[in-house]
Amino acid sequence: MVWLRVALVGLMLALLLGSIPQTQAANPESTERIFGEGEGDPAGAFQVLRLHSIPTTMNFGDAVRGVASGDSWLVGVGQKTFMTLDAGNHWQQLDPQALFPAAAGGLCCQQAFAYDYGRDLFIWLLQYAPDSQRGLVRIAYTDSIGLAEQEWEWYDVPAAQGYTWVEPQLELSANQIWLAMDRQAIGGAIDSTWVSQLQTDTLEDELVFMRSYSSATERAWHLVRGAKDIMYFATHINQTTLRIYAWDENQPVPTSSDVTVAEWTAGARICPTPDQQNWCADDDGRIRTGWVAKGTVGFMWNAVSSNTITFPYIDAVRVYERDLSLLPFSLARPFIFNAQNGFSLPSAAVNGRDDVAVSFYHSSTEQYPTLSSSIFDDFNAPPPGWAYYNVQSSSITPNQQQWVGQLDTQVFSPTNLGWSVTGARLNGCAEARCLQPFIAIFSRERDRPAIERWLSPVMYEVFSPWVQMN
């Protein structure tokens, strides 16, 4: 189990101030441990309820994204898409070219998924390359019956003439579907970043309600998960300033606030591995994930090692939702690091209790790249710390300095208590042909019975995770 370190003086002051923690010490030699994440309470035990491979090959750099509701799961591996209707026991590959009409320059690049529990709506974002005129993203949607029968409807969001969309994101709030994308000139450079909202209940109307906001000076806005009537998104202005936007569903434009964060470093990343191969070199410092829960908003990104942190780590910031001001002391920076591991590619999601789960990859000189998950909830004792639980490990490091493009953590429906996570492991050889994508369902033990009621029985022994300790 690995915990974020807290300076001894901060811990002592925290006890005097009613368990409010002081600034976290970025000290990899610290022997402090923050206990309480399920320890001593069986209800808090971390459980992997399902773990299934996706029956396909993939390439280094491919994202693995997916969403799960009961037995119905939808997973994208690179540009390929799969579904299961019996909780991963049997899979079927979907063919977008048969399901949808041709558009722009054809399917390419990215896809993403979301599930609107209140409307029983599976939402699938597909990216289309530009033709000579423009590129577009397609928002396809269907309910559980439509998923089983492969009956989809869709709405296209084209770029302006001469442009295409790149790095599209898909998130939900109470009544809106949100897109975040950079706009790029065909054959040229990125010229702006955009956030668009589509009113979910107007998707089938003749005129879909949609509005957008853009900036020509900023790049790579990242949306949060867990939004209700306000969507939050953010980007780095520099390495000490984060600009956070708040966009109420009922307002025409967002408001913004600049937040000062602890200085972090971008640059070459070297993650330790047993075979001294580096899998995290191609990552960058863009915001990778965000969440809103229990009156706070958080964002995470990858940072390289520093004078006080030996290996690449996951940096973070948390602010109050009410005014976007920083939380006090170490609560404002729930970053993930330790002295032995390099960390990368965080993905967060929020369940119905407003508990936050974060999944990521890490490795050490004794452990190959491994996908692990953490849960931040009422089993955490103050000050906050992350214990991570290894979900799936690799047996070797890639023979090139590249890894999976992105993993994906989502809330599991219809209970909205546990989570799904999609990722990949490398097993048997160091080449892309040995990459195996997978999906796992996890939760606390207290929520396992409620989740199991919605899942078909597994056809093999349930996987038992083990807890990382140092």
Short mmCIF file of C-alpha atoms in Angstrom, two decimals:
data_model
loop_
_atom_site.label_atom_id
_atom_site.label_comp_id
_atom_site.label_asym_id
_atom_site.label_seq_id
_atom_site.Cartn_x
_atom_site.Cartn_y
_atom_site.Cartn_z
CA MET A 1 0.00 0.00 0.00
CA VAL A 2 1.39 3.38 -0.87
CA TRP A 3 0.33 6.61 0.76
CA LEU A 4 0.97 10.22 0.00
CA ARG A 5 3.47 11.52 2.55
CA VAL A 6 2.56 14.24 5.00
CA ALA A 7 5.18 16.28 6.84
CA LEU A 8 5.47 15.40 10.51
CA VAL A 9 4.99 19.00 11.57
CA GLY A 10 1.88 19.21 9.39
CA LEU A 11 0.52 16.06 10.97
CA MET A 12 1.07 17.35 14.50
CA LEU A 13 -0.54 20.67 13.67
CA ALA A 14 -3.40 18.82 12.05
CA LEU A 15 -4.11 17.03 15.30
CA LEU A 16 -4.11 20.34 17.12
CA LEU A 17 -6.37 21.93 14.52
CA GLY A 18 -8.98 19.22 14.46
CA SER A 19 -7.29 16.86 11.98
CA ILE A 20 -6.79 19.51 9.27
CA PRO A 21 -3.56 18.53 7.48
CA GLN A 22 -0.75 20.92 6.70
CA THR A 23 1.23 21.01 3.45
CA GLN A 24 2.33 17.62 2.19
CA ALA A 25 6.04 17.05 2.24
CA ALA A 26 7.40 15.84 -1.09
CA ASN A 27 9.84 13.66 0.81
CA PRO A 28 10.28 10.16 -0.64
CA GLU A 29 12.29 9.12 2.43
CA SER A 30 9.39 9.83 4.79
CA THR A 31 8.20 6.86 6.83
CA GLU A 32 4.79 8.38 7.54
CA ARG A 33 1.77 6.18 6.74
CA ILE A 34 -1.82 7.29 6.66
CA PHE A 35 -3.98 4.34 7.66
CA GLY A 36 -7.71 3.89 7.46
CA GLU A 37 -8.57 2.91 3.87
CA GLY A 38 -10.63 -0.15 4.75
CA GLU A 39 -8.00 -1.46 7.16
CA GLY A 40 -9.56 -3.35 10.05
CA ASP A 41 -13.07 -3.08 8.60
CA PRO A 42 -14.15 -5.91 6.26
CA ALA A 43 -16.74 -3.63 4.66
CA GLY A 44 -13.91 -1.49 3.33
CA ALA A 45 -12.00 -4.29 1.60
CA PHE A 46 -11.18 -3.60 -2.04
CA GLN A 47 -12.86 -6.12 -4.36
CA VAL A 48 -12.38 -6.85 -8.05
CA LEU A 49 -15.74 -8.38 -8.97
CA ARG A 50 -15.07 -9.06 -12.65
CA LEU A 51 -11.95 -9.08 -14.79
CA HIS A 52 -12.31 -9.95 -18.48
CA SER A 53 -10.00 -9.71 -21.47
CA ILE A 54 -11.28 -8.02 -24.61
CA PRO A 55 -10.91 -10.46 -27.56
CA THR A 56 -8.70 -8.35 -29.80
CA THR A 57 -5.18 -7.16 -30.45
CA MET A 58 -4.06 -3.56 -30.11
CA ASN A 59 -1.14 -1.24 -30.72
CA PHE A 60 0.99 0.79 -28.37
CA GLY A 61 -0.61 4.21 -28.09
CA ASP A 62 -4.18 2.90 -28.45
CA ALA A 63 -6.61 4.16 -25.82
CA VAL A 64 -8.82 1.61 -24.04
CA ARG A 65 -12.11 3.19 -22.96
CA GLY A 66 -15.42 1.75 -21.88
CA VAL A 67 -18.61 1.95 -19.86
CA ALA A 68 -20.64 -0.71 -18.00
CA SER A 69 -24.24 -0.91 -16.88
CA GLY A 70 -25.29 -4.22 -15.38
CA ASP A 71 -24.50 -6.95 -17.90
CA SER A 72 -24.23 -4.48 -20.80
CA TRP A 73 -20.70 -3.22 -21.41
CA LEU A 74 -19.32 -1.16 -24.29
CA VAL A 75 -15.54 -1.00 -24.79
CA GLY A 76 -13.35 0.70 -27.38
CA VAL A 77 -9.79 -0.47 -28.12
CA GLY A 78 -8.12 1.99 -30.45
CA GLN A 79 -10.62 2.28 -33.32
CA LYS A 80 -12.29 -1.10 -32.62
CA THR A 81 -15.46 -1.39 -30.53
CA PHE A 82 -16.87 -4.35 -28.60
CA MET A 83 -19.96 -5.05 -26.53
CA THR A 84 -21.06 -7.77 -24.15
CA LEU A 85 -24.57 -8.42 -22.84
CA ASP A 86 -23.57 -10.98 -20.19
CA ALA A 87 -20.93 -9.13 -18.13
CA GLY A 88 -17.93 -10.09 -20.23
CA ASN A 89 -18.49 -13.80 -20.77
CA HIS A 90 -19.17 -13.32 -24.50
CA TRP A 91 -18.17 -10.44 -26.75
CA GLN A 92 -19.33 -9.08 -30.09
CA GLN A 93 -17.41 -6.62 -32.25
CA LEU A 94 -19.43 -3.69 -33.58
CA ASP A 95 -19.01 -2.35 -37.11
CA PRO A 96 -19.58 1.43 -37.23
CA GLN A 97 -19.48 1.38 -41.03
CA ALA A 98 -22.53 -0.91 -41.00
CA LEU A 99 -24.28 0.93 -38.16
CA PHE A 100 -23.84 4.50 -39.43
CA PRO A 101 -23.62 6.32 -42.76
CA ALA A 102 -20.24 7.40 -44.09
CA ALA A 103 -19.09 10.86 -43.04
CA ALA A 104 -16.22 13.24 -43.77
CA GLY A 105 -12.98 11.36 -44.43
CA GLY A 106 -14.00 8.20 -42.55
CA LEU A 107 -13.51 6.85 -39.05
CA CYS A 108 -10.21 7.54 -37.34
CA CYS A 109 -8.39 8.24 -34.16
CA GLN A 110 -10.47 8.49 -30.98
CA GLN A 111 -13.68 7.15 -29.49
CA ALA A 112 -15.22 7.62 -26.05
CA PHE A 113 -18.25 6.42 -24.08
CA ALA A 114 -20.66 7.55 -21.38
CA TYR A 115 -23.83 6.19 -19.78
CA ASP A 116 -26.71 8.35 -18.58
CA TYR A 117 -28.35 6.23 -15.88
CA GLY A 118 -31.43 8.43 -15.45
CA ARG A 119 -32.26 8.16 -19.16
CA ASP A 120 -30.84 4.66 -19.75
CA LEU A 121 -28.75 6.13 -22.54
CA PHE A 122 -25.50 4.69 -23.88
CA ILE A 123 -23.55 7.47 -25.61
CA TRP A 124 -20.74 6.75 -28.06
CA LEU A 125 -18.42 9.41 -29.48
CA LEU A 126 -16.81 8.56 -32.82
CA GLN A 127 -14.18 10.72 -34.50
CA TYR A 128 -14.08 11.15 -38.29
CA ALA A 129 -11.02 12.34 -40.20
CA PRO A 130 -11.38 15.36 -42.46
CA ASP A 131 -12.14 15.10 -46.12
CA SER A 132 -11.31 18.07 -48.36
CA GLN A 133 -13.89 20.15 -46.48
CA ARG A 134 -13.90 19.31 -42.74
CA GLY A 135 -13.77 16.67 -40.03
CA LEU A 136 -16.46 15.89 -37.48
CA VAL A 137 -17.35 13.99 -34.32
CA ARG A 138 -20.49 11.86 -34.19
CA ILE A 139 -22.53 11.43 -31.01
CA ALA A 140 -24.35 8.08 -31.26
CA TYR A 141 -26.88 7.06 -28.61
CA THR A 142 -29.23 4.23 -27.73
CA ASP A 143 -30.92 2.62 -24.72
CA SER A 144 -30.33 -0.89 -23.33
CA ILE A 145 -32.80 -2.49 -25.72
CA GLY A 146 -31.29 -0.62 -28.66
CA LEU A 147 -27.80 -1.71 -27.62
CA ALA A 148 -28.85 -5.36 -27.67
CA GLU A 149 -30.53 -4.93 -31.06
CA GLN A 150 -27.79 -2.61 -32.39
CA GLU A 151 -30.16 0.21 -33.20
CA TRP A 152 -28.47 3.57 -32.83
CA GLU A 153 -29.37 7.17 -33.53
CA TRP A 154 -26.78 9.90 -33.93
CA TYR A 155 -26.03 13.60 -34.11
CA ASP A 156 -23.03 15.04 -35.97
CA VAL A 157 -20.89 17.96 -34.77
CA PRO A 158 -18.89 19.12 -37.80
CA ALA A 159 -15.91 21.44 -37.61
CA ALA A 160 -15.92 24.65 -39.63
CA GLN A 161 -14.86 24.37 -43.26
CA GLY A 162 -11.12 23.85 -43.49
CA TYR A 163 -10.83 22.44 -39.97
CA THR A 164 -11.08 19.19 -38.03
CA TRP A 165 -11.47 18.22 -34.36
CA VAL A 166 -8.64 16.54 -32.43
CA GLU A 167 -8.45 14.86 -29.00
CA PRO A 168 -12.24 14.89 -28.40
CA GLN A 169 -13.58 14.20 -24.89
CA LEU A 170 -17.08 13.18 -23.82
CA GLU A 171 -18.65 13.80 -20.40
CA LEU A 172 -22.12 14.25 -18.89
CA SER A 173 -23.88 16.57 -16.46
CA ALA A 174 -27.46 16.33 -15.24
CA ASN A 175 -29.04 17.49 -18.50
CA GLN A 176 -26.21 17.99 -20.99
CA ILE A 177 -23.73 16.05 -23.09
CA TRP A 178 -20.37 17.85 -23.07
CA LEU A 179 -17.58 17.79 -25.63
CA ALA A 180 -14.08 19.22 -25.25
CA MET A 181 -11.90 19.36 -28.39
CA ASP A 182 -9.05 21.22 -29.96
CA ARG A 183 -9.65 22.57 -33.48
CA GLN A 184 -6.96 22.06 -36.09
CA ALA A 185 -6.62 23.42 -39.61
CA ILE A 186 -6.60 20.60 -42.16
CA GLY A 187 -2.95 19.89 -42.78
CA GLY A 188 -2.01 22.66 -40.34
CA ALA A 189 -1.78 23.58 -36.68
CA ILE A 190 -4.23 23.70 -33.78
CA ASP A 191 -5.75 27.18 -33.63
CA SER A 192 -8.20 26.98 -30.71
CA THR A 193 -9.78 24.84 -27.99
CA TRP A 194 -13.54 24.32 -27.61
CA VAL A 195 -16.13 23.11 -25.14
CA SER A 196 -19.64 22.40 -26.45
CA GLN A 197 -22.80 21.35 -24.65
CA LEU A 198 -25.75 19.51 -26.17
CA GLN A 199 -29.01 19.36 -24.24
CA THR A 200 -29.65 15.63 -23.87
CA ASP A 201 -33.44 15.78 -24.08
CA THR A 202 -33.29 17.60 -27.43
CA LEU A 203 -31.21 14.96 -29.23
CA GLU A 204 -34.26 13.66 -31.09
CA ASP A 205 -35.67 17.10 -31.84
CA GLU A 206 -35.39 18.59 -35.30
CA LEU A 207 -33.16 21.29 -33.83
CA VAL A 208 -30.76 20.06 -31.13
CA PHE A 209 -29.96 22.69 -28.50
CA MET A 210 -26.22 23.27 -28.58
CA ARG A 211 -23.86 26.07 -27.57
CA SER A 212 -20.07 26.36 -27.56
CA TYR A 213 -17.29 28.35 -25.98
CA SER A 214 -13.76 28.62 -27.35
CA SER A 215 -10.35 30.18 -26.80
CA ALA A 216 -7.68 30.96 -29.37
CA THR A 217 -4.94 31.29 -26.75
CA GLU A 218 -5.49 28.23 -24.56
CA ARG A 219 -5.22 24.52 -25.39
CA ALA A 220 -6.39 21.13 -24.12
CA TRP A 221 -9.32 21.96 -21.84
CA HIS A 222 -10.22 18.91 -19.76
CA LEU A 223 -13.73 18.17 -18.44
CA VAL A 224 -14.54 16.69 -15.02
CA ARG A 225 -16.62 13.62 -14.18
CA GLY A 226 -19.40 13.70 -11.62
CA ALA A 227 -20.85 17.05 -12.79
CA LYS A 228 -24.43 17.85 -11.86
CA ASP A 229 -25.81 21.23 -12.97
CA ILE A 230 -22.36 22.83 -13.44
CA MET A 231 -19.57 21.49 -15.63
CA TYR A 232 -15.98 22.28 -14.66
CA PHE A 233 -12.99 22.17 -17.00
CA ALA A 234 -9.41 23.38 -16.77
CA THR A 235 -6.06 23.80 -18.48
CA HIS A 236 -2.52 24.78 -17.55
CA ILE A 237 -1.64 28.42 -18.15
CA ASN A 238 1.90 27.71 -17.02
CA GLN A 239 3.56 25.35 -14.55
CA THR A 240 2.33 27.24 -11.51
CA THR A 241 -1.11 28.34 -12.74
CA LEU A 242 -4.23 26.35 -13.53
CA ARG A 243 -7.24 28.07 -15.10
CA ILE A 244 -10.51 26.47 -13.99
CA TYR A 245 -13.82 27.17 -15.72
CA ALA A 246 -17.32 26.70 -14.29
CA TRP A 247 -20.21 26.52 -16.77
CA ASP A 248 -23.73 26.36 -15.38
CA GLU A 249 -26.11 24.42 -17.62
CA ASN A 250 -28.43 27.44 -17.65
CA GLN A 251 -25.85 30.11 -18.47
CA PRO A 252 -24.66 31.15 -21.95
CA VAL A 253 -20.93 31.26 -21.08
CA PRO A 254 -18.65 29.93 -18.33
CA THR A 255 -16.80 31.85 -15.64
CA SER A 256 -13.15 31.19 -14.82
CA SER A 257 -10.66 31.48 -12.00
CA ASP A 258 -6.87 31.14 -11.97
CA VAL A 259 -5.46 28.91 -9.25
CA THR A 260 -1.83 28.83 -8.11
CA VAL A 261 -0.46 25.29 -7.86
CA ALA A 262 2.83 23.89 -6.64
CA GLU A 263 5.39 24.24 -9.43
CA TRP A 264 5.78 21.08 -11.44
CA THR A 265 8.14 20.07 -14.24
CA ALA A 266 7.48 18.83 -17.77
CA GLY A 267 10.05 17.00 -19.81
CA ALA A 268 11.53 13.57 -20.43
CA ARG A 269 10.03 10.86 -18.22
CA ILE A 270 11.86 7.73 -17.12
CA CYS A 271 9.80 5.13 -15.22
CA PRO A 272 11.78 2.37 -13.44
CA THR A 273 11.23 -1.26 -14.51
CA PRO A 274 12.92 -4.62 -13.79
CA ASP A 275 14.36 -4.75 -17.34
CA GLN A 276 15.32 -1.04 -17.41
CA GLN A 277 13.01 -0.34 -20.35
CA ASN A 278 11.08 2.93 -20.19
CA TRP A 279 7.33 2.77 -20.93
CA CYS A 280 6.30 6.31 -19.97
CA ALA A 281 8.61 8.46 -22.09
CA ASP A 282 5.93 9.60 -24.54
CA ASP A 283 3.57 11.09 -21.96
CA ASP A 284 3.12 14.82 -21.40
CA GLY A 285 1.83 17.24 -18.77
CA ARG A 286 -1.68 17.88 -20.08
CA ILE A 287 -4.48 17.46 -17.55
CA ARG A 288 -5.51 13.82 -17.75
CA THR A 289 -8.54 13.63 -15.47
CA GLY A 290 -10.87 15.69 -13.30
CA TRP A 291 -13.78 15.20 -10.92
CA VAL A 292 -16.32 17.08 -8.84
CA ALA A 293 -17.47 15.48 -5.60
CA LYS A 294 -18.56 16.48 -2.09
CA GLY A 295 -18.22 20.19 -2.76
CA THR A 296 -14.74 20.01 -4.26
CA VAL A 297 -13.26 19.95 -7.77
CA GLY A 298 -10.05 18.09 -8.57
CA PHE A 299 -7.68 17.68 -11.51
CA MET A 300 -4.65 15.41 -12.10
CA TRP A 301 -1.77 15.41 -14.58
CA ASN A 302 1.58 13.72 -15.11
CA ALA A 303 4.78 15.36 -13.91
CA VAL A 304 8.43 14.33 -14.17
CA SER A 305 10.76 13.71 -11.27
CA SER A 306 12.07 16.63 -9.23
CA ASN A 307 14.69 17.36 -6.59
CA THR A 308 12.49 15.74 -3.96
CA ILE A 309 10.59 13.09 -5.98
CA THR A 310 12.74 10.49 -7.70
CA PHE A 311 10.45 9.22 -10.46
CA PRO A 312 7.54 10.53 -12.58
CA TYR A 313 4.47 11.12 -10.44
CA ILE A 314 0.84 12.21 -10.71
CA ASP A 315 0.36 15.80 -9.60
CA ALA A 316 -3.02 17.15 -8.52
CA VAL A 317 -5.02 20.08 -7.23
CA ARG A 318 -8.33 20.35 -5.35
CA VAL A 319 -10.45 23.47 -4.95
CA TYR A 320 -13.77 24.28 -3.33
CA GLU A 321 -16.69 24.12 -5.70
CA ARG A 322 -18.29 27.21 -4.14
CA ASP A 323 -15.59 29.69 -5.19
CA LEU A 324 -12.77 27.65 -6.83
CA SER A 325 -10.37 28.53 -4.01
CA LEU A 326 -7.75 26.03 -2.86
CA LEU A 327 -8.52 23.62 -0.05
CA PRO A 328 -6.31 24.08 3.02
CA PHE A 329 -2.85 22.62 3.28
CA SER A 330 -2.29 19.09 1.91
CA LEU A 331 -5.97 18.69 1.05
CA ALA A 332 -5.27 20.97 -1.94
CA ARG A 333 -2.68 18.62 -3.45
CA PRO A 334 -3.62 14.91 -3.34
CA PHE A 335 -0.71 13.91 -5.57
CA ILE A 336 0.43 10.31 -6.04
CA PHE A 337 4.08 9.33 -5.66
CA ASN A 338 6.54 7.23 -3.71
CA ALA A 339 10.24 6.53 -3.69
CA GLN A 340 10.11 3.27 -5.64
CA ASN A 341 7.52 3.76 -8.41
CA GLY A 342 6.94 5.88 -11.47
CA PHE A 343 3.26 6.79 -12.02
CA SER A 344 1.34 7.87 -15.09
CA LEU A 345 -2.04 8.21 -16.89
CA PRO A 346 -4.59 8.85 -14.11
CA SER A 347 -8.32 8.45 -14.77
CA ALA A 348 -10.97 9.33 -12.15
CA ALA A 349 -14.71 8.76 -11.75
CA VAL A 350 -17.31 9.58 -9.09
CA ASN A 351 -19.97 7.18 -7.78
CA GLY A 352 -23.42 7.88 -6.39
CA ARG A 353 -22.03 8.60 -2.90
CA ASP A 354 -19.64 11.18 -4.34
CA ASP A 355 -16.75 8.80 -3.62
CA VAL A 356 -13.82 9.18 -6.03
CA ALA A 357 -11.91 6.31 -7.63
CA VAL A 358 -8.65 6.96 -9.47
CA SER A 359 -6.88 4.39 -11.64
CA PHE A 360 -3.38 4.70 -13.11
CA TYR A 361 -0.31 2.80 -14.27
CA HIS A 362 2.91 2.46 -12.29
CA SER A 363 6.11 0.42 -12.22
CA SER A 364 9.29 -0.06 -10.18
CA THR A 365 12.57 -1.94 -10.45
CA GLU A 366 10.69 -4.94 -9.04
CA GLN A 367 7.36 -4.55 -10.84
CA TYR A 368 6.44 -4.25 -14.52
CA PRO A 369 3.79 -1.75 -15.67
CA THR A 370 0.69 -2.37 -13.58
CA LEU A 371 -2.81 -0.90 -13.56
CA SER A 372 -3.94 -0.06 -10.04
CA SER A 373 -6.95 1.68 -8.54
CA SER A 374 -7.55 3.79 -5.43
CA ILE A 375 -10.76 4.85 -3.72
CA PHE A 376 -11.16 8.07 -1.72
CA ASP A 377 -14.21 7.76 0.56
CA ASP A 378 -15.29 7.48 4.19
CA PHE A 379 -12.79 4.65 4.77
CA ASN A 380 -9.97 7.18 4.41
CA ALA A 381 -8.74 8.61 7.68
CA PRO A 382 -7.68 12.29 7.64
CA PRO A 383 -5.28 13.53 6.39
CA PRO A 384 -6.23 12.13 2.95
CA GLY A 385 -4.01 9.49 1.44
CA TRP A 386 -4.20 7.05 -1.44
CA ALA A 387 -3.82 3.31 -1.00
CA TYR A 388 -3.58 1.63 -4.36
CA TYR A 389 -4.69 -1.88 -5.20
CA ASN A 390 -3.10 -3.73 -8.09
CA VAL A 391 -5.75 -4.85 -10.57
CA GLN A 392 -3.66 -6.25 -13.45
CA SER A 393 0.13 -6.46 -13.92
CA SER A 394 2.33 -6.94 -16.95
CA SER A 395 5.13 -9.49 -17.12
CA ILE A 396 7.45 -7.43 -19.32
CA THR A 397 8.07 -3.85 -20.51
CA PRO A 398 7.51 -2.74 -24.15
CA ASN A 399 10.45 -2.86 -26.52
CA GLN A 400 9.72 0.77 -27.40
CA GLN A 401 9.23 3.86 -25.25
CA GLN A 402 5.45 3.84 -25.50
CA TRP A 403 2.46 2.47 -23.61
CA VAL A 404 -1.34 2.50 -23.76
CA GLY A 405 -2.77 5.82 -24.93
CA GLN A 406 -5.24 6.14 -22.05
CA LEU A 407 -7.13 3.99 -19.57
CA ASP A 408 -10.69 4.80 -18.47
CA THR A 409 -12.38 4.72 -15.06
CA GLN A 410 -16.20 5.01 -15.05
CA VAL A 411 -18.94 4.62 -12.46
CA PHE A 412 -20.73 1.26 -12.67
CA SER A 413 -24.47 1.48 -13.29
CA PRO A 414 -27.25 0.96 -12.36
CA THR A 415 -26.13 0.84 -8.71
CA ASN A 416 -23.78 3.82 -9.17
CA LEU A 417 -21.70 2.42 -6.31
CA GLY A 418 -18.74 0.62 -7.88
CA TRP A 419 -16.58 1.41 -10.90
CA SER A 420 -15.33 -0.08 -14.14
CA VAL A 421 -11.79 0.40 -15.41
CA THR A 422 -10.46 -0.42 -18.87
CA GLY A 423 -6.77 -0.80 -19.64
CA ALA A 424 -4.18 -3.26 -20.96
CA ARG A 425 -1.36 -5.51 -19.83
CA LEU A 426 1.69 -6.77 -21.70
CA ASN A 427 2.31 -10.48 -21.25
CA GLY A 428 4.59 -12.99 -22.95
CA CYS A 429 6.62 -10.69 -25.20
CA ALA A 430 7.64 -7.04 -25.48
CA GLU A 431 5.84 -6.42 -28.78
CA ALA A 432 2.41 -4.91 -29.41
CA ARG A 433 1.00 -8.31 -30.40
CA CYS A 434 1.28 -9.31 -26.72
CA LEU A 435 -0.79 -6.37 -25.44
CA GLN A 436 -4.05 -7.61 -23.95
CA PRO A 437 -6.86 -5.11 -23.29
CA PHE A 438 -9.23 -5.81 -20.39
CA ILE A 439 -12.09 -4.45 -18.32
CA ALA A 440 -12.52 -4.85 -14.56
CA ILE A 441 -15.39 -4.04 -12.18
CA PHE A 442 -14.33 -3.06 -8.65
CA SER A 443 -15.85 -1.72 -5.43
CA ARG A 444 -15.67 -1.82 -1.68
CA GLU A 445 -16.90 -5.02 -0.05
CA ARG A 446 -19.92 -3.18 1.39
CA ASP A 447 -21.20 -2.57 -2.15
CA ARG A 448 -20.36 -5.96 -3.63
CA PRO A 449 -23.75 -7.63 -2.93
CA ALA A 450 -25.70 -4.77 -4.55
CA ILE A 451 -23.47 -4.84 -7.64
CA GLU A 452 -23.44 -8.63 -7.98
CA ARG A 453 -27.23 -8.64 -8.32
CA TRP A 454 -26.81 -6.90 -11.67
CA LEU A 455 -24.06 -9.16 -13.04
CA SER A 456 -24.26 -12.55 -14.72
CA PRO A 457 -22.19 -15.26 -13.01
CA VAL A 458 -18.56 -15.46 -14.05
CA MET A 459 -17.22 -18.51 -15.85
CA TYR A 460 -14.02 -18.66 -13.84
CA GLU A 461 -12.72 -17.94 -10.35
CA VAL A 462 -13.04 -14.31 -9.27
CA PHE A 463 -9.72 -12.48 -9.29
CA SER A 464 -8.36 -11.42 -5.89
CA PRO A 465 -6.35 -8.17 -5.92
CA TRP A 466 -3.37 -7.61 -3.74
CA VAL A 467 -2.46 -4.40 -1.98
CA GLN A 468 0.74 -2.55 -2.86
CA MET A 469 2.93 -1.88 0.17
CA ASN A 470 6.30 -0.25 0.64
#
